[in-house]
Protein backbone atom coordinates (compact mmCIF):
# COMPACT_ATOMS: atom_id res chain seq x y z
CA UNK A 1 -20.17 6.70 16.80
CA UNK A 2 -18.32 3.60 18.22
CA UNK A 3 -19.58 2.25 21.11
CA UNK A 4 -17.07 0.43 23.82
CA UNK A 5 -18.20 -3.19 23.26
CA UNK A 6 -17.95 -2.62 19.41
CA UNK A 7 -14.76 -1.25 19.55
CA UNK A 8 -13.48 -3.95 21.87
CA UNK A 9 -14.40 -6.79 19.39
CA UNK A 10 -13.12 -5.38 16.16
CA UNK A 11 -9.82 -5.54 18.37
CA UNK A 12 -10.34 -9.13 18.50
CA UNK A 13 -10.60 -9.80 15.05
CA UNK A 14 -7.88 -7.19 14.40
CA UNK A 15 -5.67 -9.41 16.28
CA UNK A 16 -6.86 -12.46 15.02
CA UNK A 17 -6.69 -11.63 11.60
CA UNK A 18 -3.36 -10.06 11.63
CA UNK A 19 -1.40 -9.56 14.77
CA UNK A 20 -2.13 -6.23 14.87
CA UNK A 21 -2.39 -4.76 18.22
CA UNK A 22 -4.62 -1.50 18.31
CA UNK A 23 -4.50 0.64 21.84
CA UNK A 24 -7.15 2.39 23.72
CA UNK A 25 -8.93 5.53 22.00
CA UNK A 26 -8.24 4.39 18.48
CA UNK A 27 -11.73 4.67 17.56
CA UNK A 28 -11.05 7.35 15.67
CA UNK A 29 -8.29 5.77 13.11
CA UNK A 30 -10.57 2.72 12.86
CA UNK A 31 -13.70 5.22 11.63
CA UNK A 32 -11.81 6.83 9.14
CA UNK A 33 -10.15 3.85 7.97
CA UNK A 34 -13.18 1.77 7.44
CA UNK A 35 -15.70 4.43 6.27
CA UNK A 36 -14.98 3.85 2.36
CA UNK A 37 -15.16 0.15 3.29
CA UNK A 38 -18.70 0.81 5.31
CA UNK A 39 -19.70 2.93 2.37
CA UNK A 40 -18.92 0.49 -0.38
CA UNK A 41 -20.45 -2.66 1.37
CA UNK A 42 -23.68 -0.29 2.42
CA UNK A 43 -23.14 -1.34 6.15
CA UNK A 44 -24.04 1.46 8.53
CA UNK A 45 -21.74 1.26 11.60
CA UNK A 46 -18.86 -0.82 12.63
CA UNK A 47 -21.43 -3.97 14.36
CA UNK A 48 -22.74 -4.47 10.92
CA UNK A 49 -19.47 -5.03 9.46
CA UNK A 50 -18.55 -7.34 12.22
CA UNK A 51 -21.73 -9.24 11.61
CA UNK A 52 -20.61 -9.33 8.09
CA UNK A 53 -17.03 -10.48 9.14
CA UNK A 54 -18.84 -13.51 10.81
CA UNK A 55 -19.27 -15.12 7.63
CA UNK A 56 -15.58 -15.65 6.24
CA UNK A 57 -16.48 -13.18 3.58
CA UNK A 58 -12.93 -13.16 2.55
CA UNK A 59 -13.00 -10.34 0.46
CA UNK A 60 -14.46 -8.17 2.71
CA UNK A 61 -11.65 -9.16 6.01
CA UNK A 62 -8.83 -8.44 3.09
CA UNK A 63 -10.37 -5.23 2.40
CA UNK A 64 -10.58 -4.75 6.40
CA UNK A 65 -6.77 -5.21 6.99
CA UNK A 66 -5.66 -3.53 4.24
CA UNK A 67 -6.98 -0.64 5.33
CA UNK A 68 -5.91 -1.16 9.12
CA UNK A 69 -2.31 -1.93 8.02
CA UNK A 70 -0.10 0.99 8.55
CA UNK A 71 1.65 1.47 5.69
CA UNK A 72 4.80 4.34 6.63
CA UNK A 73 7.93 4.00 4.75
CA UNK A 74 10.74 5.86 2.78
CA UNK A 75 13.29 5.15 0.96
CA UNK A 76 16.78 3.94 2.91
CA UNK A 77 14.79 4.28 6.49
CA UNK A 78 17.46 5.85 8.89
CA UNK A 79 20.24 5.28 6.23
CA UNK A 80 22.75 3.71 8.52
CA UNK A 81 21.35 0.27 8.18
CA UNK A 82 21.55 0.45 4.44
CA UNK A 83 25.02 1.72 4.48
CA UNK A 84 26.32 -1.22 6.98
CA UNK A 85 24.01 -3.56 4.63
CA UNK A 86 26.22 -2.18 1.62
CA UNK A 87 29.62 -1.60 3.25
CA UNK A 88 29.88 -4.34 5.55
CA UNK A 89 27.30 -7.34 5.48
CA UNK A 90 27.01 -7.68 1.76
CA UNK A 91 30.77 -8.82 1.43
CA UNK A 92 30.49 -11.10 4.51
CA UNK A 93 27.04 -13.04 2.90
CA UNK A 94 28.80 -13.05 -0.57
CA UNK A 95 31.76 -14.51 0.96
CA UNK A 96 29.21 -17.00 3.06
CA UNK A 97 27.93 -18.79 0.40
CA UNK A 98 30.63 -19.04 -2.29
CA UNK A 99 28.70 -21.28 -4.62
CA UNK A 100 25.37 -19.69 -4.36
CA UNK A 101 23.04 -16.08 -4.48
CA UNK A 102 22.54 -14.81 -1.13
CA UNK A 103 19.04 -14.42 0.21
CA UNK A 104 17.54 -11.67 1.96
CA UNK A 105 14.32 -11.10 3.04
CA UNK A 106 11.88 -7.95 3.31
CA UNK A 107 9.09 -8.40 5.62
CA UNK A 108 5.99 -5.68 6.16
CA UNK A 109 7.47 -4.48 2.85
CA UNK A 110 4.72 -2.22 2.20
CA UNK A 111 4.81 -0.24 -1.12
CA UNK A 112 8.38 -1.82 -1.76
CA UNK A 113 10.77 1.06 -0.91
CA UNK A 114 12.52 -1.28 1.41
CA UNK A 115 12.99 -4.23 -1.30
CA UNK A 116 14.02 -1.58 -3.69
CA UNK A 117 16.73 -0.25 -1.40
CA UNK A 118 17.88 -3.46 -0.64
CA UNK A 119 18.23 -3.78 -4.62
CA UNK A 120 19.81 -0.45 -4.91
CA UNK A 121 22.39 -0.92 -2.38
CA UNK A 122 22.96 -4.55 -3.78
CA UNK A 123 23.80 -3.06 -7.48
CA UNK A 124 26.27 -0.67 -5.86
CA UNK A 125 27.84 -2.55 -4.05
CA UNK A 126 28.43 -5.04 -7.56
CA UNK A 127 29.06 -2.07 -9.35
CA UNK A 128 32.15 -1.27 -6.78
CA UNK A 129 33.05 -4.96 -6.19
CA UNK A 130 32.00 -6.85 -9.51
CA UNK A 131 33.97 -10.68 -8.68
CA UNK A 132 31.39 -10.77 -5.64
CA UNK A 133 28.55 -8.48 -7.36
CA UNK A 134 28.19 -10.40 -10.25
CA UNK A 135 26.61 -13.13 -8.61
CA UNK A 136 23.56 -11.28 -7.61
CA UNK A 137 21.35 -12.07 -5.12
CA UNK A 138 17.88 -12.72 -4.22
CA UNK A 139 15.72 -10.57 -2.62
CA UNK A 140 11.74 -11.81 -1.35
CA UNK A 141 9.91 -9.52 -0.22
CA UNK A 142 6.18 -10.01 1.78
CA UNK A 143 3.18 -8.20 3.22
CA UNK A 144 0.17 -9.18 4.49
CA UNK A 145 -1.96 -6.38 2.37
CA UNK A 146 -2.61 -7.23 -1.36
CA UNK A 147 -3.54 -4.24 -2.19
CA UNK A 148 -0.03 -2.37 -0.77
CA UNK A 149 1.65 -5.65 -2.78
CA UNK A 150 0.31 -4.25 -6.38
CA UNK A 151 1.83 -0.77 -5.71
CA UNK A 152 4.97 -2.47 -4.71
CA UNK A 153 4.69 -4.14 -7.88
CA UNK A 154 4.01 -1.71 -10.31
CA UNK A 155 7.40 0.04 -8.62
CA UNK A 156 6.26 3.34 -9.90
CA UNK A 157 6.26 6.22 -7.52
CA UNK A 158 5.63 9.90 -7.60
CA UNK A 159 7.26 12.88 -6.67
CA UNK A 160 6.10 13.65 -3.00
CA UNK A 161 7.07 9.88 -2.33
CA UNK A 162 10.70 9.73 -3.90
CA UNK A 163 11.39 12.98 -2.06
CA UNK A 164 11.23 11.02 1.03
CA UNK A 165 14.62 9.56 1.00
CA UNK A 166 15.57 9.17 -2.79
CA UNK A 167 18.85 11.08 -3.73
CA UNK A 168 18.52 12.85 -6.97
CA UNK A 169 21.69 10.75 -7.91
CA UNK A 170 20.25 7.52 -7.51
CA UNK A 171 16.56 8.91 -9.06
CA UNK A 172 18.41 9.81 -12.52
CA UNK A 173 20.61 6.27 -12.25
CA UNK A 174 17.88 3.72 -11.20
CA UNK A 175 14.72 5.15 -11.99
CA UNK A 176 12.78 5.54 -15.72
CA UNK A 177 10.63 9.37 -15.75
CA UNK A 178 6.97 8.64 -17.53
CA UNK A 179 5.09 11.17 -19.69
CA UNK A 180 2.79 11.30 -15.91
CA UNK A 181 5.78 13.05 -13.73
CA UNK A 182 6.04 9.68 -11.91
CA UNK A 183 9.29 7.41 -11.97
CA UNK A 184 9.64 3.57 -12.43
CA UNK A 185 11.83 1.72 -10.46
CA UNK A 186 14.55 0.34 -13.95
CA UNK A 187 13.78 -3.23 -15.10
CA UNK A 188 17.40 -4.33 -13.55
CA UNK A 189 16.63 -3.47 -9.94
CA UNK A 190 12.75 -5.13 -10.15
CA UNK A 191 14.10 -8.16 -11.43
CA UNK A 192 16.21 -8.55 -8.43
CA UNK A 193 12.81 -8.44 -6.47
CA UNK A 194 9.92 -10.65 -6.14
CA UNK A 195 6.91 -9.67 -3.95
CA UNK A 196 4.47 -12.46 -2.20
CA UNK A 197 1.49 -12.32 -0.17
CA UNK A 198 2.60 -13.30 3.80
CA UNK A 199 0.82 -12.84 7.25
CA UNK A 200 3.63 -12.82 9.86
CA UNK A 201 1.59 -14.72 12.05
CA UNK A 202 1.24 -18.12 9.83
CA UNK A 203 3.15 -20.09 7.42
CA UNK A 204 6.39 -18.57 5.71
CA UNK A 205 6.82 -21.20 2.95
CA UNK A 206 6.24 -18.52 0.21
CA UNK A 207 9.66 -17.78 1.41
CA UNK A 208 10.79 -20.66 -0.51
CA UNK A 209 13.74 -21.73 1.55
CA UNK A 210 16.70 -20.89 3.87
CA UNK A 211 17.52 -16.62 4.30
CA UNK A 212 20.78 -15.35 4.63
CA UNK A 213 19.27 -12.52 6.15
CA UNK A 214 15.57 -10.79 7.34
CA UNK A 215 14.84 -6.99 7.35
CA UNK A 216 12.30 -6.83 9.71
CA UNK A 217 12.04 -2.99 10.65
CA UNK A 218 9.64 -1.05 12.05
CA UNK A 219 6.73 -3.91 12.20
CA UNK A 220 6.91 -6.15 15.29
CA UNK A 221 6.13 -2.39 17.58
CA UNK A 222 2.21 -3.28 16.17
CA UNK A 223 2.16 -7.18 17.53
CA UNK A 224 1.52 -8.12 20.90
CA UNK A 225 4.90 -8.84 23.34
CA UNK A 226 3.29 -12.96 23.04
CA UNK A 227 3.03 -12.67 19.18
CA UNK A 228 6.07 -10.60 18.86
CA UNK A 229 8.36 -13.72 20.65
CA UNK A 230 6.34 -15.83 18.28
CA UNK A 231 7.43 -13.67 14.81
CA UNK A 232 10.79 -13.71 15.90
CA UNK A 233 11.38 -17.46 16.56
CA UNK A 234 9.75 -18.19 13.60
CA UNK A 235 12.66 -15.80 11.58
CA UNK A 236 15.25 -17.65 13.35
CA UNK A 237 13.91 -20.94 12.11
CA UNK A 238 13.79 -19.26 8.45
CA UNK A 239 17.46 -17.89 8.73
CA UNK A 240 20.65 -20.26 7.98
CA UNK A 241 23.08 -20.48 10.93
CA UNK A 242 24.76 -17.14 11.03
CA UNK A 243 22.50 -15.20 8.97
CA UNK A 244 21.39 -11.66 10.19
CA UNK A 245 18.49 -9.78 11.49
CA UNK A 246 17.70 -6.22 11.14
CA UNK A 247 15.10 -4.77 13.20
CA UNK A 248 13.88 -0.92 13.67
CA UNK A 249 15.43 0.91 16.19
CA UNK A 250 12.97 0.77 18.95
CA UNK A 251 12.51 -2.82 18.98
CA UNK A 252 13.95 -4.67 20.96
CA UNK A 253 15.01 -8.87 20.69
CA UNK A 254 13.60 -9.35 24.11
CA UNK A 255 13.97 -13.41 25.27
CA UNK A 256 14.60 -14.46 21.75
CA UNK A 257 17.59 -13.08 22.14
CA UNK A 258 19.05 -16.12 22.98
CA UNK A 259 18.93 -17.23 19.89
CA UNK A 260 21.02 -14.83 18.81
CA UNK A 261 24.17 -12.95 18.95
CA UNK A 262 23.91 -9.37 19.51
CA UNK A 263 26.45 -7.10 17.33
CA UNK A 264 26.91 -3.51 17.49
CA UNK A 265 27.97 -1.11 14.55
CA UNK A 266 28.24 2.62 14.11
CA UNK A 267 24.93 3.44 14.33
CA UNK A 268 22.90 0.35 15.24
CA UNK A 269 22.52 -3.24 15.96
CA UNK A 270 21.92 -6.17 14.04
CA UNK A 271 21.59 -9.63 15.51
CA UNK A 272 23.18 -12.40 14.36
CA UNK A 273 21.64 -16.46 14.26
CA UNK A 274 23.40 -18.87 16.72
């Protein structure tokens, strides 16, 4: 049982730790997320752990928000903003910086079907335009759970997760079967992917640099409306002058929107740095 005041202050640290923003009558996601943690560490309800928490046991608050961080994806979420990605923004980037790889960047990546996407759609596209193509590009990808960041690694997925999303095409072109009926995401598209450690709320120098564009989907729904403005001036800083942002489809810019420009394409929106 989770009492009120209990409840109430692993909120706190929730949002301290990582932005994330739990609502009322959660109590229930929080018990069966932490129980193997409250097991493990032989702590017998949620105050203990706090008390524990009080200590900068790092460890244990990694464990905690791994296991807090929602971690939902597929493979080419909603489609359409792949497809512009491929048919539309790729050429413009490419054609944006003539002398160098473009940069794009997957936040919240999770267990890396975004990043690998991104990589898929990339290959096609060189595959279909090779004087561009050919360049490559550059592709960082970041979440604040290490423990989602190995599996992202490893790119190796099985069946019940490649069925959400993954053509059987693309499976038999860009993926390797093993002898355990799982699938390995081909050397060519990991190399174009490299996966770091990054909490949305502090420093994004493990971005190493400039973006040409920022995936952001689907994440800034969990952060507060004040942390949320925060995030998203923070991307604008990371993204060269003109470079995009793509966020999920119920989020909205709200006043950091004036530092950008809004565009509209068949099927969504992407935003634009001024």
């Amino acid at each position: 049982m989770i009492t009120s005041q209990s409840y109430s202050a692993f909120c706190e640290f929730l949002d301290s730790a990582c932005g994330i923003v739990l609502g009322a009558n959660k109590e229930y996601l929080v018990s069966s997320r932490l129980r193997p943690i409250l097991e493990s560490n032989e702590l017998e309800n949620l105050e203990s752990l706090l008390e524990k928490l009080k200590f900068g046991n790092t460890k244990l608050r990694q464990a905690v928000v791994d296991a807090m961080t929602t971690n939902e994806t597929l493979w080419f979420r909603d489609d359409h903003p792949f497809r512009f990605f491929k048919e539309e923004l790729l050429e413009q980037l490419y054609k944006d910086a003539p002398s160098r790889k473009p940069r794009i960047w997957s936040a919240a990546c999770s267990s890396g079907q975004e990043p690998y996407s991104i990589a898929i759609c990339a290959t096609e596209f060189g595959k279909s335009k090779p004087l561009l193509g050919s360049r490559g590009l550059d592709i960082v990808a970041t979440d604040i759970s290490s423990a989602i960041l190995d599996v992202a690694r490893a790119g190796v997925y099985d069946k019940l997760a490649l069925n959400r999303g993954m053509s059987a095409e693309r499976l038999k072109q860009f993926f390797d079967e093993t002898s355990s009926n799982t699938w390995a995401v081909k050397p060519a598209i990991k190399r174009l992917v490299q996966f770091k450690a990054l909490n949305l709320q502090e420093s994004y120098i493990a971005l190493g640099g400039k973006l040409d564009m920022a995936f952001c989907r689907n994440v800034l729904i969990y952060f507060s409306a004040e942390n949320k403005q925060k995030i998203l001036e923070k991307i604008h800083s990371q993204l060269r002058p003109g470079g995009y942002l793509m966020l999920g489809a119920s989020e909205s810019i709200g006043p950091a929107g004036e530092k950008f420009t809004m565009q509209q394409y068949k099927g969504g929106i992407v935003y634009q740095a001024k």
